[in-house]
Short mmCIF file of C-alpha atoms in Angstrom, two decimals:
data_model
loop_
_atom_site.label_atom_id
_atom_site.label_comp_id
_atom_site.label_asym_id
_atom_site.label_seq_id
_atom_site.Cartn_x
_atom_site.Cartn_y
_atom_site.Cartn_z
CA UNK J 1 4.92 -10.04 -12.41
CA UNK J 2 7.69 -8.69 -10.54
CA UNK J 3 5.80 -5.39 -9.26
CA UNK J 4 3.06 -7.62 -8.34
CA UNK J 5 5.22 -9.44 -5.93
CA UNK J 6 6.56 -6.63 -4.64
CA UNK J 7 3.45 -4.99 -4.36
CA UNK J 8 2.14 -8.20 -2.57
CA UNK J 9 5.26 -8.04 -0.11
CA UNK J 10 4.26 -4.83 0.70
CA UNK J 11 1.16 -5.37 1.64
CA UNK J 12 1.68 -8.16 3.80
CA UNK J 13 4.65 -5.89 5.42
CA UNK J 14 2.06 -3.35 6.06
CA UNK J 15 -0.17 -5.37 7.60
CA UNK J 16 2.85 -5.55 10.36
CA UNK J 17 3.98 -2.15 10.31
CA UNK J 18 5.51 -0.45 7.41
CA UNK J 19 8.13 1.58 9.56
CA UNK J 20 9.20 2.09 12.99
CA UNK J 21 5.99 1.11 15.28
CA UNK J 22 4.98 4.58 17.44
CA UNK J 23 5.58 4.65 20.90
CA UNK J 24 1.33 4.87 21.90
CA UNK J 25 -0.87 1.68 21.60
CA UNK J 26 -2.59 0.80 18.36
CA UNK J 27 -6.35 -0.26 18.29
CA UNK J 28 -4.78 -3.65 16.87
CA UNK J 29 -2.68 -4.16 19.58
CA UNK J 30 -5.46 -3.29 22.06
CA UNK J 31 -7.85 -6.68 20.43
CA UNK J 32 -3.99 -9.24 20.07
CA UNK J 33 -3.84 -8.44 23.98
CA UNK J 34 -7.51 -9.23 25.05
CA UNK J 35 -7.94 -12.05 22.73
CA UNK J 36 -5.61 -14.05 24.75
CA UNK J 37 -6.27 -17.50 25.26
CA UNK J 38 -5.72 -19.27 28.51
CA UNK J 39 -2.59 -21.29 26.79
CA UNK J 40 0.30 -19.92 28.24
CA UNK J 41 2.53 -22.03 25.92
CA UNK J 42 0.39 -21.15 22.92
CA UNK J 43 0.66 -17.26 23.91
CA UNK J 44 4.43 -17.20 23.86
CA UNK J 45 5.01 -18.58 20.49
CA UNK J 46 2.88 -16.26 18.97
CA UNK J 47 4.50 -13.76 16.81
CA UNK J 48 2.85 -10.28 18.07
CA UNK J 49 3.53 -6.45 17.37
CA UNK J 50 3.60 -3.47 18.78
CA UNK J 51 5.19 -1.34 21.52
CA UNK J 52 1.89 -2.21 24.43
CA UNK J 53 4.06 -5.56 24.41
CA UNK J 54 6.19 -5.33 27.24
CA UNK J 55 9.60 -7.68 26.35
CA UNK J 56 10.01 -10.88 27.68
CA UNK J 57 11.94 -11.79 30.28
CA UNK J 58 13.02 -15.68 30.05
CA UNK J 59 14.62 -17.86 32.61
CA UNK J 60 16.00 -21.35 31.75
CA UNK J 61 15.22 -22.82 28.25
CA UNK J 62 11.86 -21.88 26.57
CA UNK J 63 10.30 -22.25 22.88
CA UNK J 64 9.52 -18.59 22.29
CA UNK J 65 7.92 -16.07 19.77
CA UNK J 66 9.02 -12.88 18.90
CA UNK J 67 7.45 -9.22 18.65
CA UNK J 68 7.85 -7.34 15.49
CA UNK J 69 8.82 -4.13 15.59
CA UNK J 70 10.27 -2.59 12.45
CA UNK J 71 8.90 -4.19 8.96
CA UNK J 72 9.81 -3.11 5.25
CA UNK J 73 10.35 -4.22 1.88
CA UNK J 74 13.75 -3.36 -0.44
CA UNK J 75 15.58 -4.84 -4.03
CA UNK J 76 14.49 -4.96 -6.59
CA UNK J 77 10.78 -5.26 -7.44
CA UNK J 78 10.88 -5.07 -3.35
CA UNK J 79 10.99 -8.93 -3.55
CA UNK J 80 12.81 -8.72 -0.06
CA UNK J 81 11.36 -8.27 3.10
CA UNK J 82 13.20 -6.50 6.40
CA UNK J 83 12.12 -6.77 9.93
CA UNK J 84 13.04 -7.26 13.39
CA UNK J 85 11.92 -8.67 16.48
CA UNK J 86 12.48 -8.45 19.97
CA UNK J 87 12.59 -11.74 22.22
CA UNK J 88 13.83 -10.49 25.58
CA UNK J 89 15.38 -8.79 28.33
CA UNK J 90 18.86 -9.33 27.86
CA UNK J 91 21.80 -10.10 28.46
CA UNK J 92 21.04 -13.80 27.25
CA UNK J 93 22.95 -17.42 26.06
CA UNK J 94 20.73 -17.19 23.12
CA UNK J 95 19.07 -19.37 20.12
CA UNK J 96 20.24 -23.16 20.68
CA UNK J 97 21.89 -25.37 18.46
CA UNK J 98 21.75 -28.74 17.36
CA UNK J 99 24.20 -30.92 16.93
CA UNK J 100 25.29 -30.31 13.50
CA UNK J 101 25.18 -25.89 14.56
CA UNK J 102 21.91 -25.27 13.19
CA UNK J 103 19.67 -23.04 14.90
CA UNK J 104 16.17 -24.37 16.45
CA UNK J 105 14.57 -21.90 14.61
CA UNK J 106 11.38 -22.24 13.21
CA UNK J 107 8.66 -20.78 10.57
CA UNK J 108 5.32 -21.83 11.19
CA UNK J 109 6.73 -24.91 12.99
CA UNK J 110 8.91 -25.91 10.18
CA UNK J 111 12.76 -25.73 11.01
CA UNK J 112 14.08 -23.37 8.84
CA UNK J 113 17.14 -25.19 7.48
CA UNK J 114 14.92 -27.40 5.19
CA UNK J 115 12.60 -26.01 3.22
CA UNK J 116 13.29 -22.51 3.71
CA UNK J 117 17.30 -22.74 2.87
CA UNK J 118 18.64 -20.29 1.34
CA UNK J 119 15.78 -17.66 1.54
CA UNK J 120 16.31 -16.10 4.86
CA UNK J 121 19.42 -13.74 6.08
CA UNK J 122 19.14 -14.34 9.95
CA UNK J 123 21.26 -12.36 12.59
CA UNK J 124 21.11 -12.31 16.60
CA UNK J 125 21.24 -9.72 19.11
CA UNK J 126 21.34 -11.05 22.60
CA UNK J 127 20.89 -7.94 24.67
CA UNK J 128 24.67 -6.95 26.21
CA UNK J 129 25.15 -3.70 27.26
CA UNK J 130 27.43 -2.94 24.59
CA UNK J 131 25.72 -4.53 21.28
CA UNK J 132 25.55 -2.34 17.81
CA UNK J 133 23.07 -1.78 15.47
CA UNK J 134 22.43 -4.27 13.16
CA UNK J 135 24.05 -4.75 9.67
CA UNK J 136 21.27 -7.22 7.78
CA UNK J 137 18.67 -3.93 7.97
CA UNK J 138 20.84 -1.41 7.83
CA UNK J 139 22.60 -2.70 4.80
CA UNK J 140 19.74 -1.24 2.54
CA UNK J 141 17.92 0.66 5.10
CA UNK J 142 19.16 3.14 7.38
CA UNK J 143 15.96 3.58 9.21
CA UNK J 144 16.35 0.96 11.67
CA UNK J 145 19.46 2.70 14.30
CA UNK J 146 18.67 2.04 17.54
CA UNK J 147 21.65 -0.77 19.02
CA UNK J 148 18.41 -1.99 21.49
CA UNK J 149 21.10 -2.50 24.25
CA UNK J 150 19.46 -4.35 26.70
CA UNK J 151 17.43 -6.30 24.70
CA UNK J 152 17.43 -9.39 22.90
CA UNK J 153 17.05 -9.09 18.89
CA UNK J 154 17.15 -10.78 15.88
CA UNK J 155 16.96 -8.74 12.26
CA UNK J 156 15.51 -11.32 9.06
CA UNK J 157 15.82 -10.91 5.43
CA UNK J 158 13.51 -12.82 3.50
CA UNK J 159 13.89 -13.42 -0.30
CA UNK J 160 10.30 -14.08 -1.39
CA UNK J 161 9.48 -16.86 -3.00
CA UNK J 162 5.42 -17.54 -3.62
CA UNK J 163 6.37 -21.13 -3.58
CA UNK J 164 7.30 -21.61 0.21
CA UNK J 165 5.73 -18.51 1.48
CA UNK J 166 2.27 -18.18 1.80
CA UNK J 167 2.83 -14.81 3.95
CA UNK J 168 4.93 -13.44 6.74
CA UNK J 169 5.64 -16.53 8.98
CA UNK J 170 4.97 -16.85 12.40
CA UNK J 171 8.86 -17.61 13.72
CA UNK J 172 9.51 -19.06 17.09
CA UNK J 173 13.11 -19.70 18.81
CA UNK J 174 14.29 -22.50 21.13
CA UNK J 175 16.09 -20.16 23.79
CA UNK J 176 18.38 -20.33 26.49
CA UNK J 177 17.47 -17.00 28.75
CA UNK J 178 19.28 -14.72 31.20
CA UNK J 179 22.41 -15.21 31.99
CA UNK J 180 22.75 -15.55 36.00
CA UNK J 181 24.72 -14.14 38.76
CA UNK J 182 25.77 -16.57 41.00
CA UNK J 183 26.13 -15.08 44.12
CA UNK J 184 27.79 -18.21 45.59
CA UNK J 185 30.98 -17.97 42.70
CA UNK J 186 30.48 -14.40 42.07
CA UNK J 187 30.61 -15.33 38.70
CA UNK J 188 27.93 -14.87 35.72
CA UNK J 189 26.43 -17.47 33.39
CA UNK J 190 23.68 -18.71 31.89
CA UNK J 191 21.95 -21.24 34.48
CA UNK J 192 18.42 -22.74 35.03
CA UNK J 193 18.27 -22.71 38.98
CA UNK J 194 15.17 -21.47 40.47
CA UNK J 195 16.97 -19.68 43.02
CA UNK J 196 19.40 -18.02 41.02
CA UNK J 197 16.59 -16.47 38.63
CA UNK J 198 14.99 -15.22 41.83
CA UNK J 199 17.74 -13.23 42.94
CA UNK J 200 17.92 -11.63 39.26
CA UNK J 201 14.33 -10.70 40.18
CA UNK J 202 14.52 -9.54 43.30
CA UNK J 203 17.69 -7.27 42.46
CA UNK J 204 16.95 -6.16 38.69
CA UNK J 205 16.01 -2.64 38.67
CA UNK J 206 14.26 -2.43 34.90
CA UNK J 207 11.82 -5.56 35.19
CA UNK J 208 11.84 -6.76 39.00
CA UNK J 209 11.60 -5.66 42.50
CA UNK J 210 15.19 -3.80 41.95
CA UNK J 211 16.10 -4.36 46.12
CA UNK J 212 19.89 -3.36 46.49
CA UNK J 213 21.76 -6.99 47.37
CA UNK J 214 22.72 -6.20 50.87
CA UNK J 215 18.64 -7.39 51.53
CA UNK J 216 19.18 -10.58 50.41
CA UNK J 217 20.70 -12.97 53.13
CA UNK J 218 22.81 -15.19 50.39
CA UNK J 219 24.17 -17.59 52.94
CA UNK J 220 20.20 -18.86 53.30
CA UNK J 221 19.42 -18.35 49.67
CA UNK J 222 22.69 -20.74 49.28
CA UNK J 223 21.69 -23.48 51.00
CA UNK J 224 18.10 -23.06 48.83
CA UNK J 225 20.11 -23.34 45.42
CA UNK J 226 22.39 -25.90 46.25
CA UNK J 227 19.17 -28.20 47.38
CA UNK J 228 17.87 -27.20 44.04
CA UNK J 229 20.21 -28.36 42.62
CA UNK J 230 20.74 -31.72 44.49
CA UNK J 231 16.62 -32.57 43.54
CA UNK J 232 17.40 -31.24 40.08
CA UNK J 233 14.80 -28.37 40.28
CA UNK J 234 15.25 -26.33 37.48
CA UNK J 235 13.14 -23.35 35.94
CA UNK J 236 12.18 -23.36 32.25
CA UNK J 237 9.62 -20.02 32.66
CA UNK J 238 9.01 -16.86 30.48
CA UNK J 239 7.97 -13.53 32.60
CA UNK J 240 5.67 -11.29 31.29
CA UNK J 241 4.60 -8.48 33.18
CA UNK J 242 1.78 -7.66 31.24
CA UNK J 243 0.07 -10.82 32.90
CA UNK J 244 1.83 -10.90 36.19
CA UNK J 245 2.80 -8.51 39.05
CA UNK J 246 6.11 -8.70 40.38
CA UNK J 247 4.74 -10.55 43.37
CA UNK J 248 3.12 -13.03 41.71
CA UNK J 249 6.30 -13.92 39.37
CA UNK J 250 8.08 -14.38 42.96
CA UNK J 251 4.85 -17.02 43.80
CA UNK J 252 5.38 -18.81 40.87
CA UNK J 253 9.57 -19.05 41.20
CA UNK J 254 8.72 -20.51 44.94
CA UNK J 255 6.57 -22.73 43.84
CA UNK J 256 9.82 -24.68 41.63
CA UNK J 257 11.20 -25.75 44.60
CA UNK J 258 8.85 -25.56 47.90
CA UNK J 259 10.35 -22.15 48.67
CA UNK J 260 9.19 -19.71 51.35
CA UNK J 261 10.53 -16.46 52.11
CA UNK J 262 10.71 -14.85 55.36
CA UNK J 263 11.62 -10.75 56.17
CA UNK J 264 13.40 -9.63 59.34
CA UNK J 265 14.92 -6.75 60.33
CA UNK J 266 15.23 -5.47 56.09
CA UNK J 267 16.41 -8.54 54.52
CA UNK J 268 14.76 -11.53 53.08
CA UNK J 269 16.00 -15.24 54.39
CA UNK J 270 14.69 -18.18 51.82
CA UNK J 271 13.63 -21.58 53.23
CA UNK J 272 12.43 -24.68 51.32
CA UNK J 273 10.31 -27.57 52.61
CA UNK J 274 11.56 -31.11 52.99
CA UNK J 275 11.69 -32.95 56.62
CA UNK J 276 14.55 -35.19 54.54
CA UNK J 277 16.83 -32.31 54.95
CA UNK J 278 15.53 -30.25 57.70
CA UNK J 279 15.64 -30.05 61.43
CA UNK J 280 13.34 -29.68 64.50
CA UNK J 281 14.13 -26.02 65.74
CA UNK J 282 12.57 -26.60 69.06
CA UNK J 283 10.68 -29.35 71.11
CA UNK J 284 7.42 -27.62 72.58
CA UNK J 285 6.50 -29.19 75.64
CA UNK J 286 3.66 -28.06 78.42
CA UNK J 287 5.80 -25.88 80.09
CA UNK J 288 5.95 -23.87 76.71
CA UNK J 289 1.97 -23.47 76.52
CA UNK J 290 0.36 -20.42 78.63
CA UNK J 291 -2.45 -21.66 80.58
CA UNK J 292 -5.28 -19.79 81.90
CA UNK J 293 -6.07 -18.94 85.84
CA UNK J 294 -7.47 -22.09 86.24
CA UNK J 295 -4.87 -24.60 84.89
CA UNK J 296 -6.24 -25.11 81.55
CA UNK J 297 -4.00 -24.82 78.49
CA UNK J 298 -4.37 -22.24 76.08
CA UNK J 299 -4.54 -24.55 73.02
CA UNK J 300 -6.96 -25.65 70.43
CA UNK J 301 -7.26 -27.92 67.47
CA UNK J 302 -8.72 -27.33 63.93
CA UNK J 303 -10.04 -29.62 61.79
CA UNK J 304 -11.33 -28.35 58.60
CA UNK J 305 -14.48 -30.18 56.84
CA UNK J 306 -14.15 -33.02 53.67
CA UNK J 307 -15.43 -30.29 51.61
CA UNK J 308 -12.26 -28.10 51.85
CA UNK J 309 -9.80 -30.84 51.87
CA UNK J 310 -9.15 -31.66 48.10
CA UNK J 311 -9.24 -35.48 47.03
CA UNK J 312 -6.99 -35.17 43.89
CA UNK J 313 -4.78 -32.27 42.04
CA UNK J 314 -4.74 -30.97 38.29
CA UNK J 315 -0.67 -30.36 37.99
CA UNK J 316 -0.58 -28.23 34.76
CA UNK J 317 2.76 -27.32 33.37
CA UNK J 318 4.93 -26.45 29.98
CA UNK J 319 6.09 -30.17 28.12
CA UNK J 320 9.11 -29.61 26.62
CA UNK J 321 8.81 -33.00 24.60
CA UNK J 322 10.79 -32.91 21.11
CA UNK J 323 11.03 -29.23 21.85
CA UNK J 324 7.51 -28.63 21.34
CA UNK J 325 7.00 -26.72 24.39
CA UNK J 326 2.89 -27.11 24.73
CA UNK J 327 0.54 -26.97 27.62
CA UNK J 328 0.12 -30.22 29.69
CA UNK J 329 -1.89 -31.78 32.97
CA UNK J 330 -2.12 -34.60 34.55
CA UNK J 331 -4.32 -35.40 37.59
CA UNK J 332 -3.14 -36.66 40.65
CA UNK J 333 -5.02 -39.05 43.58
CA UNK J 334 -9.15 -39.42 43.12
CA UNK J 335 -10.32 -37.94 40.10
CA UNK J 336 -13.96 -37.88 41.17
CA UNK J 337 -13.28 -35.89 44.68
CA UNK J 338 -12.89 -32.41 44.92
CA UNK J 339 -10.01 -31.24 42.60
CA UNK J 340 -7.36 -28.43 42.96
CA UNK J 341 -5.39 -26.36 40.42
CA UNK J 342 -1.82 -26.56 40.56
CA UNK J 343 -0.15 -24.32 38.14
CA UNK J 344 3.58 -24.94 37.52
CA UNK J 345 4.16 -22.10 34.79
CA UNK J 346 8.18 -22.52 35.39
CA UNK J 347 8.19 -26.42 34.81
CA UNK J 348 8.95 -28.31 31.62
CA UNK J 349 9.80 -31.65 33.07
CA UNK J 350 7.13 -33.49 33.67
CA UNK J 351 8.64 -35.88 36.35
CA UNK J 352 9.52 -32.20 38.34
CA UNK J 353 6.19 -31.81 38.14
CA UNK J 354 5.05 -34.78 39.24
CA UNK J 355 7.14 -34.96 42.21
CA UNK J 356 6.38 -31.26 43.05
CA UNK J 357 2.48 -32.03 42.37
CA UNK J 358 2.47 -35.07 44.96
CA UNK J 359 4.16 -32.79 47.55
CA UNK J 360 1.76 -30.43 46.71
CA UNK J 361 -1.43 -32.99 47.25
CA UNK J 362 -0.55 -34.51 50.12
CA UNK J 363 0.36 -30.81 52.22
CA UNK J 364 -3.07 -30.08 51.49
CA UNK J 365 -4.70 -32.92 52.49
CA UNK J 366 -2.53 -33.38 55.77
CA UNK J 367 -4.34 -29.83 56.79
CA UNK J 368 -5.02 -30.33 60.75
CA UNK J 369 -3.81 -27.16 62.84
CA UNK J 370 -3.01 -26.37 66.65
CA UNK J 371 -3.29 -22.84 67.65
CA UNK J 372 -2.15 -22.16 71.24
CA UNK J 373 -0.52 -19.27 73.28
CA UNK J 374 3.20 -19.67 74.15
CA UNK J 375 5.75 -18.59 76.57
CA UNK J 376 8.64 -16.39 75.10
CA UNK J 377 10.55 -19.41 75.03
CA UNK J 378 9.36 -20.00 71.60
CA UNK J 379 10.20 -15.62 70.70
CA UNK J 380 12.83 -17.25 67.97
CA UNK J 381 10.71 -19.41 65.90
CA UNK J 382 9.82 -18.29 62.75
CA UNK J 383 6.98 -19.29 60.03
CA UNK J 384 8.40 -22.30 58.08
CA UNK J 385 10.35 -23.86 61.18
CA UNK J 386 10.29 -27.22 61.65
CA UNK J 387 9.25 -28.27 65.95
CA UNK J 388 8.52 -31.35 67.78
CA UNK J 389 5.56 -30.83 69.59
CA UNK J 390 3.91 -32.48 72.98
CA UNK J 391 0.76 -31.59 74.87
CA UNK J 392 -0.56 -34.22 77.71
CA UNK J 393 -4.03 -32.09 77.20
CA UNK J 394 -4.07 -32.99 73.59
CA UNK J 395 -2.48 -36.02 74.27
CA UNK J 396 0.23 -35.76 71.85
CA UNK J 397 3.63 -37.14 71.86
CA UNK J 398 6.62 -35.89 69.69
CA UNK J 399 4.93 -34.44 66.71
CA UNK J 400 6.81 -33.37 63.57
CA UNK J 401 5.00 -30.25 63.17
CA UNK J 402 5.68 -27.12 60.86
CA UNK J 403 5.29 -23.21 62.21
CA UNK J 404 2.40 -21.80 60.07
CA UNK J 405 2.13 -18.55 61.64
CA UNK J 406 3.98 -16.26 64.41
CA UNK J 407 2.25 -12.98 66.25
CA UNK J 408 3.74 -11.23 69.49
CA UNK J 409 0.89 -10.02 71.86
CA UNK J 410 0.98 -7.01 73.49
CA UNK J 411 1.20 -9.29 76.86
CA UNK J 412 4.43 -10.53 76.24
CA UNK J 413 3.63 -14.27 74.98
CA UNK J 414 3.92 -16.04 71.51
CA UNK J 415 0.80 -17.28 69.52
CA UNK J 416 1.67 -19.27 67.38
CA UNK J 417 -0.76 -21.49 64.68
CA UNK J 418 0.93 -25.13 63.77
CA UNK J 419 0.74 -27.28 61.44
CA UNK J 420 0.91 -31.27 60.98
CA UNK J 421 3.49 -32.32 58.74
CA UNK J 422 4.98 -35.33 58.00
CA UNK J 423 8.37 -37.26 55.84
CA UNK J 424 5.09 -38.63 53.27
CA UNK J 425 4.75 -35.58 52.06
CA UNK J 426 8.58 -35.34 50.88
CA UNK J 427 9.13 -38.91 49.43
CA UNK J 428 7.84 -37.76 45.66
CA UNK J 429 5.64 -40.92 46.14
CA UNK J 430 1.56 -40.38 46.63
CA UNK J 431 0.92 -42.46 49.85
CA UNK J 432 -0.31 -40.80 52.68
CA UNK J 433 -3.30 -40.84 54.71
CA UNK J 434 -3.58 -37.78 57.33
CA UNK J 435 -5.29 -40.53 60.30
CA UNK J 436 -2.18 -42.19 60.75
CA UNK J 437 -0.04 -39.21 61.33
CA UNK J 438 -2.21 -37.31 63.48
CA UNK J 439 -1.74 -38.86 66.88
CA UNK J 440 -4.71 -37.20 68.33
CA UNK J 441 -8.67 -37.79 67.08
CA UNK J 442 -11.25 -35.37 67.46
CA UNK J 443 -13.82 -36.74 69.70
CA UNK J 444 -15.97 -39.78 68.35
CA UNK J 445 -19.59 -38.59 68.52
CA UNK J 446 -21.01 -42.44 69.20
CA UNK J 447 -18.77 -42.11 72.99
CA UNK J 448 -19.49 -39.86 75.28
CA UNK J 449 -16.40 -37.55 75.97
CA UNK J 450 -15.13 -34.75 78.55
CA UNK J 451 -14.69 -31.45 76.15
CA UNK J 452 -14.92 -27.70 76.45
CA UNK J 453 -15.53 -24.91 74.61
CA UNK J 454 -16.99 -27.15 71.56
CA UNK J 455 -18.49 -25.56 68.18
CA UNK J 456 -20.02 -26.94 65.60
CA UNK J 457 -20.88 -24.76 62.54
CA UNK J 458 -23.18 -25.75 59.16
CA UNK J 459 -22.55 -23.91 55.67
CA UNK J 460 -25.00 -25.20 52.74
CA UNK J 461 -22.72 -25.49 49.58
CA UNK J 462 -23.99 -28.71 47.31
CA UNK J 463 -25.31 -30.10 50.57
CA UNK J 464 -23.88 -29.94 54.08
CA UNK J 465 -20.84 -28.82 55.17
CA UNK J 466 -19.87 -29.69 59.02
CA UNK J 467 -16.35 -27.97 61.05
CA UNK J 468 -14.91 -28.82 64.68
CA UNK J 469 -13.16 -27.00 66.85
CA UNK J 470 -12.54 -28.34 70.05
CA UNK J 471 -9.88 -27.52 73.65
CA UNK J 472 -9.27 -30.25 75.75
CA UNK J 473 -11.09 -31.54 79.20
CA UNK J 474 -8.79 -30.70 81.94
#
């Protein structure tokens, strides 16, 4: 009976590896990675193997899975089984506790402490630059060397038992990530601000964009992560590079907290977005705008067409509810308009999400633009700045408006493109409606009106699509 057990154990340990995993990419490995399924959540609490895996790299708290990369069997009749698994970039806080010091650990989403006691031999690694090899493997193996400095670890002993196993369990962790430096303290810890895991990113050499400090302005990046941490925006997000490009893990940090990023002169400023707590840089007024030879302002406004202006917004993000960590949505404004995809991969709260979500809505639906030629009054102004603008040919008086985009001409003047914006679309409540806060209408067909330069352009989606662009009579 015994050697069939073992024999048994074996098996199943071979079907994970029997030794050390070789450094090229298995067929196996190959099919795990492009059977993927569009569950982020799902995908990193699966238990996978082999070295085409790149390792984790988690920021906040997150419900994770490991990747197995040493498996063997050992005592006698080989009713024990020995493996390891990475779980991240380290250095790292580590597996949680409960309150009573047990691990959130689980096997096949049963806590381990229950019906598994006294069958497992657990120990963590959490990825210092200084840790040792491990002692559970080694202790009847000497295979398994390598200290994995850098790297977050844990090494299992399992005693079988055909009772509670019914095969090599699929183990997932509740993990606190990276721990942080805080550039404000100069001090190191584990934390779950946004901003902070973006300058880990932007400065770590092995998974991120490895820029030396000195091209990070931290007096602006500051002022981001105390706001974060005044609105209690937190990230709760697991990197994998595998499915993202450095770039895109920078998009997705931003998105946490309404960040935008802005590069002068070889280092990057940060900015958020919230009229509550921001400040008109500059009021435009006529004597700002260019106008041509004969008097008439360089300016134009553009309205885009129902079809691209979204009536509701699918907010998808990570519920951390009783630690299950699972894929969620919820739809905000008209569910039978157009709908838009808002994908907060970093977010486990769902209120954060909510509030970030309505923000999100309403920005897109308040989506009128002025573009205009400017005098170099307006050279400092930079994408993300808050103005007050005024035009008597637009007929518009003391606008809150936000600097979309900023190009120098070669004849010395400023173009710049602005948008509308508006306190609505900061008050976490859904409750705007973009004809109140535009204080200028396009012309109403039914009256005749004194225009120039007017276009009016057809595209045939579902049925007709209709866009205006229109300068002012002067």
């Amino acid at each position: 009976m015994g050697i069939n057990i073992g024999m048994l154990l074996l098996s199943l340990a071979m079907k994970f590896i029997s030794a050390k995993i070789q450094n090229s990419k298995s067929e196996q490995a190959e099919r795990e990675l492009k059977a993927k399924t569009t569950d982020h959540a799902q995908e990193i609490k699966s238990n996978t193997r082999g070295s085409v895996y790149p390792v984790k790299v988690i920021y906040g708290r997150h419900r994770i899975g490991g990747n197995n990369i040493y498996v063997t069997t050992g005592g006698a009749h080989r009713r024990e089984l020995y493996y390891a698994q990475t779980l991240a970039e380290g250095p790292n806080q580590g597996i949680v506790n409960d309150e009573s010091s047990r691990p959130y650990v689980w096997f096949d989403d049963e806590r381990i402490y229950s019906r598994y006691a006294g069958l497992y031999t657990m120990s963590e690694k959490t990825g210092t630059s200084t840790q040792t090899q491990d002692t559970i493997i080694n202790t009847d193996n000497s295979e398994f060397t390598d200290t994995m400095r850098y790297t977050a670890y844990t090494a299992w002993k399992l005693d079988f038992d055909e009772d509670k196993f019914r095969g090599i369990p699929n183990i997932t962790y509740l993990y606190d990530g990276r721990l942080l430096y805080d550039f404000r303290t100069s001090t190191t810890a584990w934390s779950d601000n946004p901003v902070l895991a973006l300058y880990d990113f932007f400065t770590n050499d092995r998974y991120g964009l490895g820029l030396d400090s000195s091209s990070i302005d931290t007096t602006s990046w500051g002022e981001v992560a105390d706001y974060c941490e005044t609105k209690s925006f937190k990230i709760n997000m697991v990197v994998a590079l595998s499915e993202d490009n450095v770039w895109d893990v920078v998009e997705k940090i931003k998105l946490l907290f309404r960040g935008e990023l802005n590069f002068w002169n070889g280092i990057y400023y940060l900015r958020y977005r919230d009229l509550y707590d921001e400040t008109s840089q500059l009021t435009i007024t006529d004597d700002h705008i260019v106008q041509q030879s004969n008097g008439k302002a360089m300016i134009s406004v553009t309205d885009p067409g129902n079809y691209d202006t979204p009536k509701g917004l699918r907010v998808t993000y990570i519920s951390d509810n009783d630690n299950t960590y699972i894929q969620d949505s919820f739809i905000i404004g008209d569910e039978t308009g157009v709908i838009t995809e808002f994908n907060l991969k970093g977010c486990t709260d769902r209120s954060m999400a909510g509030k970030l979500g309505t923000s999100e809505l309403e920005n897109q639906q308040l989506n009128r633009t002025i573009a205009g030629r400017f005098r170099d009054d307006c050279l400092l102004l930079e994408p993300n700045d808050v103005v007050t603008f005024n035009s008597t040919a637009l007929n518009i008086a003391d606008q809150t408006m936000r600097v979309k985009s900023v190009t120098y001409n070669s004849l010395g003047f400023i173009d710049l493109v602005l948008k509308y914006d508006n306190l609505y679309v900061y008050d976490d409540v859904y409750n705007i409606n973009p004809e109140d806060i535009y204080t200028t209408t396009l012309p109403d067909p039914s009256v005749a009106s004194l225009v120039e330069n007017a276009t009016r352009s057809e595209e045939r989606r579902v049925g007709k699509e209709c866009r205006s662009r229109w300068s002012p009579y002067h």
